């Protein structure tokens, strides 16, 4: 690592701590149901929404829900959201705010995109500026950016209440949690961040695309597509191409800043443009690049502080945050170090890989030249540690180990800060596993935050932990064994295997970033990845809500001499070890077949 990389990482973590701590206070008050000072007018809107929806009683109060009712409401809300997102894509040609006259999206792509945005994954098999109308982008895609993030926060609140409650039947009310998370947290932060992005140069308009003249005509070859938007192939199965010449360039416009803000704050990641955060209209400056990284981690870090406050012991929040930070720093150092070394194949050809005098050496292939290696690799670590998936680099062009680390960060289960809400409740599941292991070692019933961890909680914990590895490994195996799966591979051998493994790791863990080389906008991958995204999201959430309901009904035990402290360095180390071991043991064989083999092949030459 260079001095520049170390300094950037230290400044980033310091800024994150300074911003997330006060946000944690707000998040705790929102989760506790208390009034939020200075936002009384929003409180009136909140009460009006409850009355209009019919969930408030005659006295204006909303009743709590048990975990089953909470889960049903959550699934109903997200299921209807998926249907709305699918439907609008299928008829966007006939609706307003479509100045380019973009066609209706194909059924399989619409299905994939609907599941993707509802599950907070935002995997994109399409190019945003060539596929989605402004109405589709704003109404359902940006809408689901808010709703999926609010769903994650709601589940985190429900699990926290399970720990903090004493013999309660309720874990809160889903409709209240989603509404308050949106009104008091997501909307205000997104509004402020969108204004900042516009001030830095991000665009926000409803103009038609601008055609500008090129200095010289450009001749290029591109795949030919059919009426359904899919690439055509000849009798031998080879892609059909066409050669075109153009003297103009079309520059995409649109309401970008408003979607960019919630894309980052909600750890969604779906870009308005195909280039995502490498596009200057989404990420105009080095300052916005730094701010976007902070915004990805802001709410996940703030929820750690909210957790400590809501359970009545702030040290618990610090312990969870410390475990997340240790794992993040270790992985970030690894990816930065891997990309700071020159690519041996290019080095052998005498290619200068320097971005500038300020960024000597290193592997600049696939990096955003405006930001350099340090800021680009930090972004890669942040976006894959969180379940965001926004990218400002081509992960496919990273060194084998540099590409493996973002993949591994996802395979940990997106608990290293993770998604909005999902990072915290995922890490708390590992904390339950950690105290269970500790209980086995010392021969007593495990407890966490005063609640006994018994067989029911461990069964649900096991399901929540094993769902995503099963989806990743099974999906990858199916893809590499069938022709439809292998047809999308760009690079043969170990790297091609990594492309498929990365795609299913991203989908099942609800990250959404792509390795870059896999042609995934096909019926096979659209359906397979949608299945992985849906069950990777809700196959984890439902067992967690079951755990919350079980814990809420238990008495909270007092601390005694035999209680394992869960706020000190010993427990932090145990938690880090459990997360790392579970992640490594699940995926070592698959990683060995992909990036590890590629690394050995590359440096053996």
Coordinates of C-alpha atoms in Angstrom, one line a residue, residues 28-534:
X28 CA -32.6 5.2 17.7
X29 CA -35.4 7.7 18.2
X30 CA -37.1 6.7 15.0
X31 CA -36.9 3.0 16.0
X32 CA -38.1 3.7 19.6
X33 CA -41.2 5.6 18.2
X34 CA -40.4 8.8 20.0
X35 CA -41.1 12.2 18.5
X36 CA -38.3 13.6 16.4
X37 CA -37.8 17.2 17.4
X38 CA -37.9 19.8 14.6
X39 CA -39.9 17.5 12.3
X40 CA -43.3 17.8 13.8
X41 CA -44.9 18.6 10.4
X42 CA -43.7 15.3 9.1
X43 CA -45.3 13.7 12.1
X44 CA -48.6 15.0 11.0
X45 CA -48.1 13.5 7.6
X46 CA -47.2 10.3 9.3
X47 CA -50.4 10.2 11.3
X48 CA -52.4 11.1 8.2
X49 CA -50.9 8.2 6.2
X50 CA -51.9 5.7 9.0
X51 CA -55.5 6.9 9.0
X52 CA -55.7 6.9 5.2
X53 CA -54.3 3.3 5.1
X54 CA -56.7 2.2 7.8
X55 CA -54.0 0.8 10.1
X56 CA -54.7 3.3 13.0
X57 CA -57.5 2.7 15.5
X58 CA -60.1 5.3 16.5
X59 CA -57.7 6.7 19.0
X60 CA -55.1 7.2 16.3
X61 CA -52.8 4.5 17.7
X62 CA -51.3 1.7 15.6
X63 CA -51.3 -1.8 17.1
X64 CA -48.1 -3.9 17.2
X65 CA -47.7 -7.1 15.3
X66 CA -46.3 -10.5 16.2
X67 CA -43.5 -11.8 13.9
X68 CA -45.9 -13.7 11.6
X69 CA -48.1 -10.7 11.0
X70 CA -45.0 -8.5 10.5
X71 CA -43.6 -11.0 8.0
X72 CA -46.9 -11.2 6.1
X73 CA -47.1 -7.4 5.8
X74 CA -43.5 -7.2 4.7
X75 CA -44.0 -9.9 2.0
X76 CA -47.2 -8.3 0.8
X77 CA -45.6 -4.9 0.5
X78 CA -42.6 -6.1 -1.4
X79 CA -44.7 -8.5 -3.6
X80 CA -46.9 -5.7 -4.7
X81 CA -43.9 -3.5 -5.3
X82 CA -42.4 -6.2 -7.6
X83 CA -45.6 -6.4 -9.6
X84 CA -45.8 -2.6 -10.0
X85 CA -42.1 -2.4 -11.1
X86 CA -42.6 -5.2 -13.6
X87 CA -45.8 -3.8 -15.0
X88 CA -44.5 -0.3 -15.6
X89 CA -41.5 -1.6 -17.5
X90 CA -43.8 -3.5 -19.8
X91 CA -45.8 -0.5 -20.8
X92 CA -43.3 2.4 -20.6
X93 CA -43.5 3.1 -24.3
X94 CA -47.1 4.3 -24.0
X95 CA -46.5 6.5 -20.9
X96 CA -45.2 10.0 -20.6
X97 CA -41.6 11.1 -19.6
X98 CA -40.1 9.0 -22.3
X99 CA -38.5 11.6 -24.7
X100 CA -36.4 9.0 -26.4
X101 CA -39.3 6.7 -27.1
X102 CA -37.6 3.8 -25.4
X103 CA -39.3 0.5 -26.1
X104 CA -41.1 -1.7 -23.5
X105 CA -38.6 -3.9 -21.6
X106 CA -38.7 -7.6 -22.4
X107 CA -40.6 -9.9 -20.0
X108 CA -37.5 -11.7 -18.6
X109 CA -35.5 -8.5 -18.2
X110 CA -38.5 -6.8 -16.5
X111 CA -38.9 -9.8 -14.2
X112 CA -35.2 -9.7 -13.2
X113 CA -35.2 -5.9 -12.7
X114 CA -38.4 -6.0 -10.6
X115 CA -37.0 -8.6 -8.3
X116 CA -33.6 -6.9 -8.3
X117 CA -34.8 -3.5 -7.1
X118 CA -37.4 -4.9 -4.6
X119 CA -34.7 -7.0 -3.0
X120 CA -32.3 -4.0 -2.6
X121 CA -29.9 -5.8 -5.0
X122 CA -30.2 -3.5 -8.1
X123 CA -28.5 -6.0 -10.4
X124 CA -28.7 -4.5 -13.9
X125 CA -28.5 -6.6 -16.9
X126 CA -29.4 -3.6 -19.1
X127 CA -28.0 -0.2 -19.8
X128 CA -30.1 2.4 -17.9
X129 CA -29.9 5.2 -20.5
X130 CA -30.8 2.9 -23.4
X131 CA -33.5 0.9 -21.7
X132 CA -35.5 2.8 -19.0
X133 CA -37.7 5.9 -19.5
X134 CA -37.5 8.8 -17.1
X135 CA -40.9 7.7 -15.6
X136 CA -39.7 4.1 -15.0
X137 CA -36.4 5.4 -13.5
X138 CA -38.2 7.8 -11.1
X139 CA -41.5 6.1 -10.2
X140 CA -40.6 2.4 -9.7
X141 CA -36.8 2.1 -9.7
X142 CA -36.1 5.1 -7.4
X143 CA -39.3 4.3 -5.5
X144 CA -38.1 0.8 -4.7
X145 CA -34.7 2.3 -3.8
X146 CA -36.5 4.0 -0.9
X147 CA -38.9 1.1 0.0
X148 CA -36.3 -1.7 -0.1
X149 CA -34.0 0.3 2.1
X150 CA -36.8 1.1 4.5
X151 CA -37.7 -2.6 4.6
X152 CA -34.1 -3.4 5.7
X153 CA -34.2 -0.8 8.5
X154 CA -37.6 -2.1 9.6
X155 CA -36.3 -5.7 10.0
X156 CA -33.3 -4.4 11.9
X157 CA -35.6 -2.5 14.3
X158 CA -37.7 -5.7 14.7
X159 CA -34.7 -7.8 15.7
X160 CA -33.4 -5.1 18.1
X161 CA -36.8 -5.0 19.8
X162 CA -36.6 -8.8 20.2
X163 CA -33.5 -8.3 22.3
X164 CA -34.8 -5.3 24.2
X165 CA -38.3 -6.4 24.9
X166 CA -39.4 -8.3 28.0
X167 CA -42.0 -11.0 27.5
X168 CA -43.6 -9.1 24.7
X169 CA -45.8 -10.5 21.9
X170 CA -45.1 -7.6 19.5
X171 CA -41.9 -6.8 17.6
X172 CA -43.4 -3.5 16.3
X173 CA -45.5 -2.7 13.3
X174 CA -44.1 -3.1 9.8
X175 CA -46.1 -0.2 8.3
X176 CA -45.0 2.2 11.0
X177 CA -41.3 1.2 10.7
X178 CA -41.3 1.5 6.9
X179 CA -43.1 4.9 7.1
X180 CA -40.9 6.4 9.8
X181 CA -37.7 5.1 8.2
X182 CA -38.7 6.8 4.9
X183 CA -40.1 10.1 6.3
X184 CA -37.5 10.8 9.0
X185 CA -34.3 9.2 7.6
X186 CA -34.2 8.4 3.9
X187 CA -36.1 11.3 2.4
X188 CA -34.3 14.1 4.3
X189 CA -30.9 12.6 3.8
X190 CA -31.6 12.0 0.1
X191 CA -32.8 15.5 -0.5
X192 CA -29.7 17.0 1.1
X193 CA -27.3 14.7 -0.7
X194 CA -29.1 15.3 -4.1
X195 CA -28.6 19.0 -3.7
X196 CA -24.9 18.5 -3.0
X197 CA -24.5 16.3 -6.1
X198 CA -26.2 18.9 -8.3
X199 CA -23.9 21.5 -6.8
X200 CA -20.9 19.4 -7.9
X201 CA -22.1 18.9 -11.4
X202 CA -24.6 15.9 -11.4
X203 CA -27.4 16.6 -13.8
X204 CA -31.1 16.8 -12.9
X205 CA -33.4 17.5 -15.8
X206 CA -36.2 16.1 -18.1
X207 CA -34.5 17.1 -21.4
X208 CA -34.3 14.8 -24.4
X209 CA -30.8 13.4 -25.2
X210 CA -28.4 15.9 -26.8
X211 CA -26.8 15.1 -30.2
X212 CA -23.4 16.7 -30.7
X213 CA -21.1 16.6 -33.7
X214 CA -17.9 14.6 -33.5
X215 CA -14.6 16.1 -34.8
X216 CA -14.1 13.0 -37.0
X217 CA -16.5 10.3 -38.0
X218 CA -16.2 7.0 -36.1
X219 CA -16.7 3.5 -37.6
X220 CA -17.5 0.8 -35.2
X221 CA -18.8 -2.8 -35.0
X222 CA -21.6 -3.8 -32.6
X223 CA -23.7 -6.9 -32.0
X224 CA -26.9 -7.0 -34.0
X225 CA -30.1 -7.4 -32.0
X226 CA -33.5 -8.6 -32.8
X227 CA -36.9 -7.1 -32.2
X228 CA -36.9 -8.5 -28.7
X229 CA -33.6 -6.6 -27.9
X230 CA -31.6 -9.9 -27.6
X231 CA -28.4 -10.4 -29.6
X232 CA -28.8 -12.4 -32.9
X233 CA -26.7 -15.4 -33.7
X234 CA -25.9 -17.2 -37.0
X235 CA -26.4 -20.9 -37.8
X236 CA -23.2 -21.7 -36.0
X237 CA -24.3 -19.9 -32.8
X238 CA -21.8 -17.1 -33.4
X239 CA -22.9 -13.5 -32.7
X240 CA -24.1 -11.5 -35.7
X241 CA -22.4 -8.1 -35.9
X242 CA -23.0 -5.0 -38.0
X243 CA -20.6 -2.2 -39.0
X244 CA -21.8 1.4 -38.6
X245 CA -20.3 4.9 -39.1
X246 CA -21.5 7.9 -37.1
X247 CA -20.6 11.6 -37.1
X248 CA -22.6 12.5 -34.0
X249 CA -22.7 11.4 -30.4
X250 CA -25.9 11.2 -28.3
X251 CA -25.3 12.5 -24.7
X252 CA -27.9 11.1 -22.3
X253 CA -29.8 13.5 -20.0
X254 CA -32.3 12.8 -17.2
X255 CA -33.2 13.2 -13.5
X256 CA -29.9 11.7 -12.3
X257 CA -29.0 13.4 -9.0
X258 CA -32.3 12.5 -7.2
X259 CA -31.8 8.8 -8.0
X260 CA -28.1 8.9 -7.3
X261 CA -28.7 10.1 -3.8
X262 CA -30.9 7.3 -2.6
X263 CA -28.9 4.8 -4.7
X264 CA -26.0 5.4 -2.4
X265 CA -27.8 6.1 0.9
X266 CA -30.1 3.1 0.5
X267 CA -27.1 0.8 -0.5
X268 CA -29.0 0.1 -3.7
X269 CA -26.4 0.7 -6.3
X270 CA -28.4 0.7 -9.5
X271 CA -27.0 3.4 -11.8
X272 CA -29.0 5.8 -14.0
X273 CA -26.3 5.2 -16.6
X274 CA -24.7 1.9 -17.7
X275 CA -21.3 3.2 -16.5
X276 CA -22.7 3.7 -13.0
X277 CA -20.5 5.8 -10.7
X278 CA -17.8 6.0 -13.3
X279 CA -20.0 8.3 -15.3
X280 CA -19.3 12.0 -14.7
X281 CA -23.0 12.9 -14.6
X282 CA -23.4 10.5 -11.7
X283 CA -20.1 11.0 -10.0
X284 CA -18.6 14.3 -11.2
X285 CA -15.6 15.0 -9.0
X286 CA -13.2 13.5 -6.5
X287 CA -15.2 15.1 -3.7
X288 CA -18.5 13.4 -4.8
X289 CA -16.6 10.1 -5.1
X290 CA -15.5 10.4 -1.4
X291 CA -19.0 11.6 -0.4
X292 CA -20.6 8.6 -2.2
X293 CA -18.4 6.2 -0.3
X294 CA -19.4 7.8 3.0
X295 CA -23.0 7.8 2.1
X296 CA -22.9 4.0 1.4
X297 CA -21.7 3.3 4.9
X298 CA -23.5 6.1 6.7
X299 CA -26.8 4.4 7.7
X300 CA -25.3 0.9 8.3
X301 CA -22.7 2.5 10.7
X302 CA -25.4 4.7 12.3
X303 CA -27.6 1.7 12.9
X304 CA -24.8 0.1 15.1
X305 CA -25.0 3.1 17.4
X306 CA -28.8 3.0 17.3
X307 CA -28.6 -0.7 18.3
X308 CA -26.5 0.1 21.4
X309 CA -29.0 2.8 22.5
X310 CA -32.1 0.8 21.9
X311 CA -30.8 -2.2 23.9
X312 CA -29.7 0.1 26.7
X313 CA -26.0 -0.6 26.4
X314 CA -24.0 1.6 24.0
X315 CA -21.0 -0.6 24.3
X316 CA -22.9 -3.3 22.4
X317 CA -23.1 -1.0 19.4
X318 CA -19.4 -0.2 19.5
X319 CA -18.5 -3.9 19.7
X320 CA -20.5 -4.7 16.5
X321 CA -19.1 -1.7 14.8
X322 CA -15.5 -2.7 15.8
X323 CA -16.0 -6.2 14.3
X324 CA -17.3 -4.7 11.1
X325 CA -14.4 -2.2 10.9
X326 CA -11.7 -4.8 11.6
X327 CA -12.9 -7.0 8.8
X328 CA -13.4 -4.1 6.4
X329 CA -9.9 -2.7 7.0
X330 CA -8.2 -6.1 6.5
X331 CA -10.1 -6.7 3.2
X332 CA -9.5 -3.1 2.0
X333 CA -5.7 -3.3 2.7
X334 CA -5.7 -6.6 0.6
X335 CA -7.5 -5.2 -2.4
X336 CA -5.4 -1.9 -2.4
X337 CA -2.2 -3.8 -2.1
X338 CA -3.2 -6.2 -4.9
X339 CA -4.0 -3.3 -7.3
X340 CA -0.9 -1.3 -6.4
X341 CA 1.3 -3.9 -8.1
X342 CA 1.9 -3.8 -11.9
X343 CA 0.2 -6.4 -14.1
X344 CA 2.9 -8.8 -15.1
X345 CA 1.6 -9.4 -18.6
X346 CA 1.5 -5.7 -19.4
X347 CA 4.8 -5.2 -17.6
X348 CA 6.4 -7.8 -19.9
X349 CA 5.3 -5.8 -22.9
X350 CA 6.8 -2.6 -21.5
X351 CA 3.5 -0.9 -21.1
X352 CA 3.5 2.1 -18.8
X353 CA 0.6 1.5 -16.4
X354 CA 0.9 4.8 -14.5
X355 CA -2.2 7.0 -14.4
X356 CA -0.1 10.1 -13.8
X357 CA 3.0 11.2 -11.9
X358 CA 0.8 11.2 -8.8
X359 CA -0.2 7.6 -9.4
X360 CA 2.9 5.7 -10.5
X361 CA 2.9 2.0 -11.3
X362 CA 0.1 -0.3 -10.3
X363 CA -2.7 -1.9 -12.3
X364 CA -4.6 1.0 -13.9
X365 CA -6.6 -1.2 -16.2
X366 CA -10.3 -0.8 -15.6
X367 CA -9.8 2.0 -13.1
X368 CA -11.4 5.5 -13.3
X369 CA -8.5 7.7 -14.3
X370 CA -10.0 10.7 -12.6
X371 CA -9.7 9.0 -9.2
X372 CA -6.6 6.8 -9.4
X373 CA -6.0 3.4 -7.8
X374 CA -6.4 4.3 -4.2
X375 CA -9.9 5.9 -4.4
X376 CA -11.1 3.3 -6.9
X377 CA -10.0 0.3 -4.9
X378 CA -11.5 1.9 -1.7
X379 CA -14.7 2.4 -3.6
X380 CA -14.7 -1.3 -4.7
X381 CA -14.2 -2.4 -1.1
X382 CA -16.9 -0.1 0.3
X383 CA -19.5 -1.0 -2.3
X384 CA -19.1 -4.8 -1.9
X385 CA -18.7 -4.7 1.9
X386 CA -22.0 -2.9 1.9
X387 CA -24.7 -4.5 -0.3
X388 CA -24.6 -1.5 -2.6
X389 CA -23.1 -2.6 -5.8
X390 CA -22.5 0.8 -7.3
X391 CA -19.1 0.7 -9.1
X392 CA -16.7 3.3 -10.5
X393 CA -14.3 0.6 -11.9
X394 CA -14.4 -2.5 -14.0
X395 CA -13.9 -5.3 -11.3
X396 CA -13.3 -7.7 -14.1
X397 CA -10.0 -5.9 -14.8
X398 CA -8.7 -6.2 -11.3
X399 CA -5.8 -8.5 -10.5
X400 CA -7.0 -12.0 -9.5
X401 CA -6.6 -11.3 -5.8
X402 CA -7.9 -7.8 -6.2
X403 CA -11.1 -9.2 -7.8
X404 CA -11.4 -12.0 -5.2
X405 CA -11.6 -9.6 -2.3
X406 CA -14.8 -7.8 -3.4
X407 CA -16.2 -11.2 -4.2
X408 CA -15.3 -12.5 -0.7
X409 CA -16.7 -9.3 0.9
X410 CA -20.1 -10.3 -0.6
X411 CA -19.7 -13.9 0.3
X412 CA -19.3 -13.1 4.0
X413 CA -23.0 -12.4 3.8
X414 CA -22.9 -8.6 3.4
X415 CA -22.5 -8.2 7.2
X416 CA -19.3 -6.0 7.1
X417 CA -21.4 -2.8 7.4
X418 CA -23.6 -4.5 4.8
X419 CA -26.9 -3.1 3.4
X420 CA -29.1 -0.6 5.1
X421 CA -30.5 -2.6 8.0
X422 CA -29.5 -6.0 6.5
X423 CA -25.8 -5.4 7.5
X424 CA -26.8 -5.0 11.2
X425 CA -29.3 -7.9 11.4
X426 CA -26.9 -10.1 9.5
X427 CA -24.0 -9.4 11.9
X428 CA -26.4 -9.9 14.9
X429 CA -27.1 -13.4 13.5
X430 CA -23.4 -14.1 13.5
X431 CA -23.3 -12.7 17.1
X432 CA -25.9 -15.3 18.1
X433 CA -23.8 -18.0 16.5
X434 CA -20.7 -16.6 18.3
X435 CA -22.3 -16.8 21.8
X436 CA -23.6 -20.3 21.0
X437 CA -20.1 -21.5 20.2
X438 CA -18.8 -19.7 23.4
X439 CA -21.6 -21.4 25.4
X440 CA -20.5 -24.8 24.1
X441 CA -16.9 -24.1 25.1
X442 CA -17.7 -23.1 28.7
X443 CA -20.6 -25.5 29.2
X444 CA -23.6 -23.2 29.9
X445 CA -26.7 -22.0 28.0
X446 CA -25.7 -19.2 25.7
X447 CA -27.1 -15.8 26.3
X448 CA -27.0 -12.6 24.3
X449 CA -28.1 -9.3 25.7
X450 CA -29.9 -11.1 28.5
X451 CA -31.9 -13.5 26.2
X452 CA -31.3 -17.2 26.3
X453 CA -30.3 -18.6 22.9
X454 CA -32.0 -22.0 22.6
X455 CA -32.6 -24.6 19.9
X456 CA -35.3 -22.6 18.0
X457 CA -33.1 -19.6 17.7
X458 CA -30.2 -21.7 16.5
X459 CA -32.3 -23.5 13.9
X460 CA -33.4 -20.2 12.5
X461 CA -29.9 -18.8 12.7
X462 CA -28.6 -21.8 10.7
X463 CA -31.2 -21.3 8.0
X464 CA -30.4 -17.6 7.7
X465 CA -26.7 -18.2 7.4
X466 CA -26.9 -21.1 5.0
X467 CA -29.5 -19.7 2.5
X468 CA -27.1 -17.5 0.6
X469 CA -24.2 -20.0 0.2
X470 CA -26.6 -22.6 -1.0
X471 CA -28.0 -20.2 -3.7
X472 CA -24.6 -19.0 -4.7
X473 CA -22.9 -22.5 -5.1
X474 CA -26.0 -24.2 -6.6
X475 CA -26.6 -21.4 -9.0
X476 CA -22.9 -21.3 -10.1
X477 CA -22.9 -25.1 -10.5
X478 CA -26.0 -25.1 -12.7
X479 CA -24.6 -22.2 -14.8
X480 CA -21.2 -23.9 -15.5
X481 CA -22.9 -27.2 -16.4
X482 CA -25.4 -25.9 -19.0
X483 CA -24.8 -24.3 -22.4
X484 CA -27.0 -21.3 -21.6
X485 CA -24.8 -20.5 -18.6
X486 CA -21.5 -20.9 -20.4
X487 CA -22.7 -18.9 -23.4
X488 CA -22.4 -15.7 -21.4
X489 CA -18.8 -16.1 -20.4
X490 CA -16.4 -13.5 -22.0
X491 CA -13.1 -15.0 -20.8
X492 CA -12.4 -18.8 -20.8
X493 CA -10.9 -20.8 -18.0
X494 CA -10.6 -19.7 -14.4
X495 CA -11.5 -16.1 -15.0
X496 CA -14.7 -17.2 -16.8
X497 CA -15.6 -19.3 -13.7
X498 CA -15.0 -16.2 -11.6
X499 CA -17.4 -14.2 -13.7
X500 CA -20.2 -16.6 -13.0
X501 CA -19.3 -17.1 -9.3
X502 CA -19.2 -13.3 -8.8
X503 CA -22.6 -12.9 -10.5
X504 CA -24.4 -15.4 -8.2
X505 CA -22.5 -14.1 -5.1
X506 CA -23.7 -10.6 -6.0
X507 CA -27.3 -11.7 -6.6
X508 CA -27.8 -14.0 -3.7
X509 CA -26.2 -11.6 -1.2
X510 CA -28.2 -8.7 -2.7
X511 CA -25.2 -6.6 -3.7
X512 CA -25.8 -6.1 -7.4
X513 CA -22.3 -5.3 -8.7
X514 CA -21.1 -7.2 -11.7
X515 CA -17.6 -8.5 -12.5
X516 CA -18.1 -7.0 -15.9
X517 CA -17.4 -9.8 -18.4
X518 CA -20.5 -11.9 -18.1
X519 CA -23.3 -11.3 -20.7
X520 CA -26.2 -11.7 -18.3
X521 CA -29.1 -10.1 -20.1
X522 CA -30.4 -13.5 -21.3
X523 CA -33.5 -15.4 -20.3
X524 CA -31.3 -18.0 -18.4
X525 CA -29.4 -15.5 -16.3
X526 CA -32.4 -13.1 -15.8
X527 CA -34.5 -15.9 -14.3
X528 CA -31.7 -17.7 -12.4
X529 CA -30.3 -14.5 -10.8
X530 CA -33.8 -13.3 -10.0
X531 CA -34.5 -16.5 -8.1
X532 CA -31.2 -16.0 -6.2
X533 CA -32.0 -12.4 -5.4
X534 CA -35.5 -13.1 -4.1

